[in-house]
Amino acid sequence: MANILTTHQRAVRSSVVKKVIMAVTGIIMIGFLLMHMYGNLKMFQGPESFDGYAHWLKGDILYPIVPKGVFIWIFRFGLTASVILHIWAAVSLSRNTLKVRGSGYQKFRPQAQTYSARTMRWGGVIVAGFIIFHLLQFTVKVITPGFDPNAGPFEMFLLTFQQWWMVVLYAVLMVVICMHVRHGFWSAFVTLGANSSPRSGKILNWLGIGVAVALFIGFMLPPVAVLLGWITN
């Protein structure tokens, strides 16, 4: 006899699938942020190194396995798909939570939440927005604060962050993003089954904090160095 799932069982199964999607796409976006941070730090090595890295990303990566310029479009498509799926899963899970609360099923929460946990929903939207803004600014070049669309990668970065308000905006966004990453890192690996003991839970928590701190420092060093005149042409 075929198994017939109840409405509650179907809802639970659907919720688990969405949480896994959210976890996997979240890890992909954290990977993108780490790679992007690494690339930004090449600003300290000068125009040749930074522009060479940008050229490698857009044309030479995985060549000759794939034709020049093809991988970057595969990467962009995958990243965009991850952003869309992450937002969809987050919104869908959020709606389910609100329905449960509205039904009176959950009258109180047994565990205190951290600030970053409480802001996971809108934090994820800001992370996705940051990635989209980055693509529109430095890839598509439809948002060009302080630089000409024909400028090279090093010059674009330099002219952008010679403006104090862009550095302040960047810092505020990075605080929110890193708070989201700190909790999201832990949550993603818990969802995927890595939290198998109290010790592993603590390790995941400290790893999340470490990744978030590294991202904030790594992302802020080049813009601050540009603003203070430590990085010039």
CSV table of C-alpha atoms in Angstrom, one decimal:
chain,number,residue,atom,x,y,z
A,1,MET,CA,0.0,0.0,0.0
A,2,ALA,CA,1.4,3.4,-1.0
A,3,ASN,CA,2.4,5.7,1.8
A,4,ILE,CA,0.0,8.7,2.0
A,5,LEU,CA,1.5,11.7,3.7
A,6,THR,CA,-0.7,13.8,5.9
A,7,THR,CA,-0.9,17.6,5.4
A,8,HIS,CA,1.5,18.1,8.3
A,9,GLN,CA,4.0,15.6,7.0
A,10,ARG,CA,4.0,17.2,3.6
A,11,ALA,CA,4.5,20.6,5.2
A,12,VAL,CA,7.4,19.3,7.3
A,13,ARG,CA,9.1,17.7,4.3
A,14,SER,CA,8.7,20.8,2.2
A,15,SER,CA,10.2,22.9,5.1
A,16,VAL,CA,13.2,20.6,5.3
A,17,VAL,CA,13.8,20.8,1.5
A,18,LYS,CA,13.6,24.6,1.7
A,19,LYS,CA,16.0,24.8,4.6
A,20,VAL,CA,18.5,22.6,2.7
A,21,ILE,CA,18.2,24.9,-0.3
A,22,MET,CA,18.7,27.9,1.9
A,23,ALA,CA,21.8,26.3,3.5
A,24,VAL,CA,23.5,25.3,0.3
A,25,THR,CA,22.8,28.6,-1.5
A,26,GLY,CA,24.0,30.4,1.6
A,27,ILE,CA,27.3,28.5,1.6
A,28,ILE,CA,27.7,29.3,-2.1
A,29,MET,CA,27.3,33.0,-1.3
A,30,ILE,CA,29.7,32.9,1.6
A,31,GLY,CA,32.2,31.3,-0.8
A,32,PHE,CA,31.6,34.1,-3.3
A,33,LEU,CA,32.2,36.7,-0.5
A,34,LEU,CA,35.5,35.0,0.5
A,35,MET,CA,36.7,34.9,-3.1
A,36,HIS,CA,35.7,38.5,-3.6
A,37,MET,CA,37.5,39.5,-0.5
A,38,TYR,CA,40.7,37.8,-1.7
A,39,GLY,CA,40.4,39.6,-5.0
A,40,ASN,CA,39.9,43.0,-3.3
A,41,LEU,CA,43.1,42.5,-1.2
A,42,LYS,CA,45.1,42.5,-4.4
A,43,MET,CA,44.6,46.2,-4.5
A,44,PHE,CA,47.6,46.4,-2.1
A,45,GLN,CA,49.7,44.8,-4.8
A,46,GLY,CA,49.0,47.6,-7.3
A,47,PRO,CA,47.2,48.1,-10.6
A,48,GLU,CA,49.0,45.3,-12.5
A,49,SER,CA,48.1,42.6,-10.0
A,50,PHE,CA,44.5,43.7,-9.4
A,51,ASP,CA,43.7,44.2,-13.1
A,52,GLY,CA,45.5,40.9,-13.9
A,53,TYR,CA,43.3,39.1,-11.4
A,54,ALA,CA,40.2,40.7,-12.9
A,55,HIS,CA,41.2,39.7,-16.4
A,56,TRP,CA,41.9,36.2,-15.2
A,57,LEU,CA,38.4,36.0,-13.7
A,58,LYS,CA,36.7,37.3,-16.8
A,59,GLY,CA,38.6,35.4,-19.4
A,60,ASP,CA,41.3,32.9,-18.4
A,61,ILE,CA,39.8,31.0,-15.5
A,62,LEU,CA,39.5,27.2,-16.4
A,63,TYR,CA,40.9,27.9,-19.9
A,64,PRO,CA,41.4,25.7,-21.9
A,65,ILE,CA,38.9,23.4,-20.3
A,66,VAL,CA,36.2,25.9,-21.3
A,67,PRO,CA,36.6,28.7,-23.9
A,68,LYS,CA,37.8,32.0,-22.7
A,69,GLY,CA,35.1,34.2,-21.2
A,70,VAL,CA,32.6,31.3,-20.7
A,71,PHE,CA,33.2,30.3,-17.1
A,72,ILE,CA,32.5,33.8,-15.8
A,73,TRP,CA,29.0,33.6,-17.3
A,74,ILE,CA,28.4,30.2,-15.8
A,75,PHE,CA,29.6,31.6,-12.5
A,76,ARG,CA,27.3,34.6,-12.7
A,77,PHE,CA,24.3,32.5,-13.7
A,78,GLY,CA,25.0,30.1,-10.7
A,79,LEU,CA,25.4,33.0,-8.3
A,80,THR,CA,22.3,34.7,-9.5
A,81,ALA,CA,20.3,31.5,-9.3
A,82,SER,CA,21.7,31.0,-5.7
A,83,VAL,CA,20.5,34.5,-4.7
A,84,ILE,CA,17.0,33.9,-6.1
A,85,LEU,CA,16.7,30.5,-4.5
A,86,HIS,CA,18.0,31.8,-1.2
A,87,ILE,CA,15.5,34.6,-1.1
A,88,TRP,CA,12.7,32.3,-2.2
A,89,ALA,CA,13.4,29.8,0.5
A,90,ALA,CA,13.8,32.5,3.2
A,91,VAL,CA,10.5,34.2,2.3
A,92,SER,CA,8.7,30.9,2.0
A,93,LEU,CA,10.0,29.7,5.4
A,94,SER,CA,9.2,33.1,6.9
A,95,ARG,CA,5.6,32.9,5.7
A,96,ASN,CA,5.2,29.4,7.2
A,97,THR,CA,6.6,30.6,10.5
A,98,LEU,CA,4.1,33.5,10.6
A,99,LYS,CA,1.2,31.1,9.8
A,100,VAL,CA,2.3,28.9,12.8
A,101,ARG,CA,2.4,31.9,15.1
A,102,GLY,CA,-0.9,33.1,13.9
A,103,SER,CA,-2.5,29.7,14.6
A,104,GLY,CA,-1.4,29.9,18.2
A,105,TYR,CA,0.7,26.7,17.8
A,106,GLN,CA,3.8,28.4,19.2
A,107,LYS,CA,3.0,30.7,22.0
A,108,PHE,CA,6.6,31.2,23.2
A,109,ARG,CA,10.2,30.4,22.2
A,110,PRO,CA,12.1,28.2,24.5
A,111,GLN,CA,15.5,29.6,23.6
A,112,ALA,CA,16.8,33.2,23.6
A,113,GLN,CA,17.8,34.4,20.2
A,114,THR,CA,20.9,36.4,19.3
A,115,TYR,CA,20.4,39.7,17.4
A,116,SER,CA,21.9,38.2,14.3
A,117,ALA,CA,19.5,35.2,14.5
A,118,ARG,CA,16.5,37.6,14.8
A,119,THR,CA,17.7,39.6,11.7
A,120,MET,CA,18.4,36.5,9.5
A,121,ARG,CA,15.5,37.2,7.2
A,122,TRP,CA,16.2,40.8,6.3
A,123,GLY,CA,19.9,40.2,6.6
A,124,GLY,CA,19.7,37.6,3.8
A,125,VAL,CA,18.0,40.1,1.6
A,126,ILE,CA,20.7,42.7,2.3
A,127,VAL,CA,23.4,40.1,1.4
A,128,ALA,CA,21.6,39.3,-1.9
A,129,GLY,CA,21.2,43.1,-2.5
A,130,PHE,CA,24.9,43.6,-1.9
A,131,ILE,CA,25.8,40.9,-4.5
A,132,ILE,CA,23.4,42.4,-7.0
A,133,PHE,CA,24.7,45.9,-6.4
A,134,HIS,CA,28.2,44.7,-6.9
A,135,LEU,CA,27.4,43.1,-10.2
A,136,LEU,CA,25.6,46.2,-11.4
A,137,GLN,CA,28.5,48.4,-10.3
A,138,PHE,CA,31.6,46.6,-11.3
A,139,THR,CA,30.4,44.1,-13.9
A,140,VAL,CA,27.4,45.6,-15.8
A,141,LYS,CA,28.6,49.1,-14.9
A,142,VAL,CA,25.1,50.7,-14.8
A,143,ILE,CA,25.9,52.1,-11.3
A,144,THR,CA,29.1,54.1,-11.5
A,145,PRO,CA,29.7,56.3,-8.4
A,146,GLY,CA,32.8,58.4,-9.1
A,147,PHE,CA,34.2,56.5,-12.1
A,148,ASP,CA,33.8,56.3,-15.9
A,149,PRO,CA,32.3,53.0,-17.2
A,150,ASN,CA,35.4,52.7,-19.5
A,151,ALA,CA,37.8,52.7,-16.5
A,152,GLY,CA,39.8,49.6,-15.6
A,153,PRO,CA,39.1,47.5,-12.5
A,154,PHE,CA,41.9,49.1,-10.3
A,155,GLU,CA,40.8,52.7,-11.3
A,156,MET,CA,37.1,51.9,-10.7
A,157,PHE,CA,37.9,50.7,-7.2
A,158,LEU,CA,40.2,53.6,-6.5
A,159,LEU,CA,37.7,56.3,-7.7
A,160,THR,CA,34.8,54.6,-5.9
A,161,PHE,CA,36.4,54.6,-2.5
A,162,GLN,CA,38.1,57.9,-2.6
A,163,GLN,CA,34.6,59.1,-1.7
A,164,TRP,CA,34.1,59.0,2.0
A,165,TRP,CA,30.3,58.3,1.8
A,166,MET,CA,30.9,55.2,-0.2
A,167,VAL,CA,33.3,53.8,2.4
A,168,VAL,CA,30.8,54.6,5.2
A,169,LEU,CA,28.0,52.9,3.2
A,170,TYR,CA,30.3,49.9,2.5
A,171,ALA,CA,31.1,49.7,6.2
A,172,VAL,CA,27.4,49.7,7.3
A,173,LEU,CA,26.5,47.1,4.7
A,174,MET,CA,29.5,44.9,5.8
A,175,VAL,CA,28.4,45.0,9.4
A,176,VAL,CA,25.0,43.7,8.5
A,177,ILE,CA,26.4,41.2,6.1
A,178,CYS,CA,28.9,39.8,8.5
A,179,MET,CA,26.3,39.5,11.2
A,180,HIS,CA,24.2,37.5,8.8
A,181,VAL,CA,27.2,35.4,7.8
A,182,ARG,CA,28.1,34.7,11.4
A,183,HIS,CA,24.7,33.1,12.2
A,184,GLY,CA,24.1,31.8,8.6
A,185,PHE,CA,27.3,29.9,8.6
A,186,TRP,CA,26.4,28.0,11.8
A,187,SER,CA,22.7,27.6,10.7
A,188,ALA,CA,23.7,26.2,7.3
A,189,PHE,CA,26.0,23.5,8.6
A,190,VAL,CA,23.5,22.6,11.4
A,191,THR,CA,20.9,22.1,8.7
A,192,LEU,CA,23.2,19.9,6.7
A,193,GLY,CA,23.8,17.7,9.8
A,194,ALA,CA,27.3,18.9,11.0
A,195,ASN,CA,26.0,19.7,14.5
A,196,SER,CA,26.4,16.2,15.8
A,197,SER,CA,27.5,17.0,19.4
A,198,PRO,CA,27.7,20.0,21.8
A,199,ARG,CA,31.4,20.2,20.9
A,200,SER,CA,30.8,20.4,17.1
A,201,GLY,CA,28.1,23.0,17.8
A,202,LYS,CA,30.7,25.2,19.6
A,203,ILE,CA,33.2,24.7,16.8
A,204,LEU,CA,30.7,25.7,14.2
A,205,ASN,CA,29.8,28.8,16.2
A,206,TRP,CA,33.4,29.9,16.5
A,207,LEU,CA,34.1,29.1,12.9
A,208,GLY,CA,31.1,31.3,12.0
A,209,ILE,CA,32.5,34.1,14.1
A,210,GLY,CA,35.9,33.7,12.6
A,211,VAL,CA,34.6,33.8,9.0
A,212,ALA,CA,32.5,36.9,9.8
A,213,VAL,CA,35.4,38.8,11.4
A,214,ALA,CA,37.8,37.8,8.6
A,215,LEU,CA,35.3,39.0,6.0
A,216,PHE,CA,34.7,42.4,7.7
A,217,ILE,CA,38.4,43.1,8.1
A,218,GLY,CA,39.3,41.8,4.6
A,219,PHE,CA,36.6,43.8,2.9
A,220,MET,CA,37.2,47.0,4.8
A,221,LEU,CA,41.0,47.2,4.6
A,222,PRO,CA,41.2,48.1,0.8
A,223,PRO,CA,38.5,50.9,0.9
A,224,VAL,CA,39.9,52.4,4.1
A,225,ALA,CA,43.4,52.3,2.6
A,226,VAL,CA,42.2,54.1,-0.6
A,227,LEU,CA,40.4,56.7,1.4
A,228,LEU,CA,43.4,57.4,3.6
A,229,GLY,CA,45.7,57.6,0.5
A,230,TRP,CA,47.7,54.4,1.3
A,231,ILE,CA,46.7,53.0,-2.1
A,232,THR,CA,47.2,55.3,-5.1
A,233,ASN,CA,47.9,55.0,-8.8
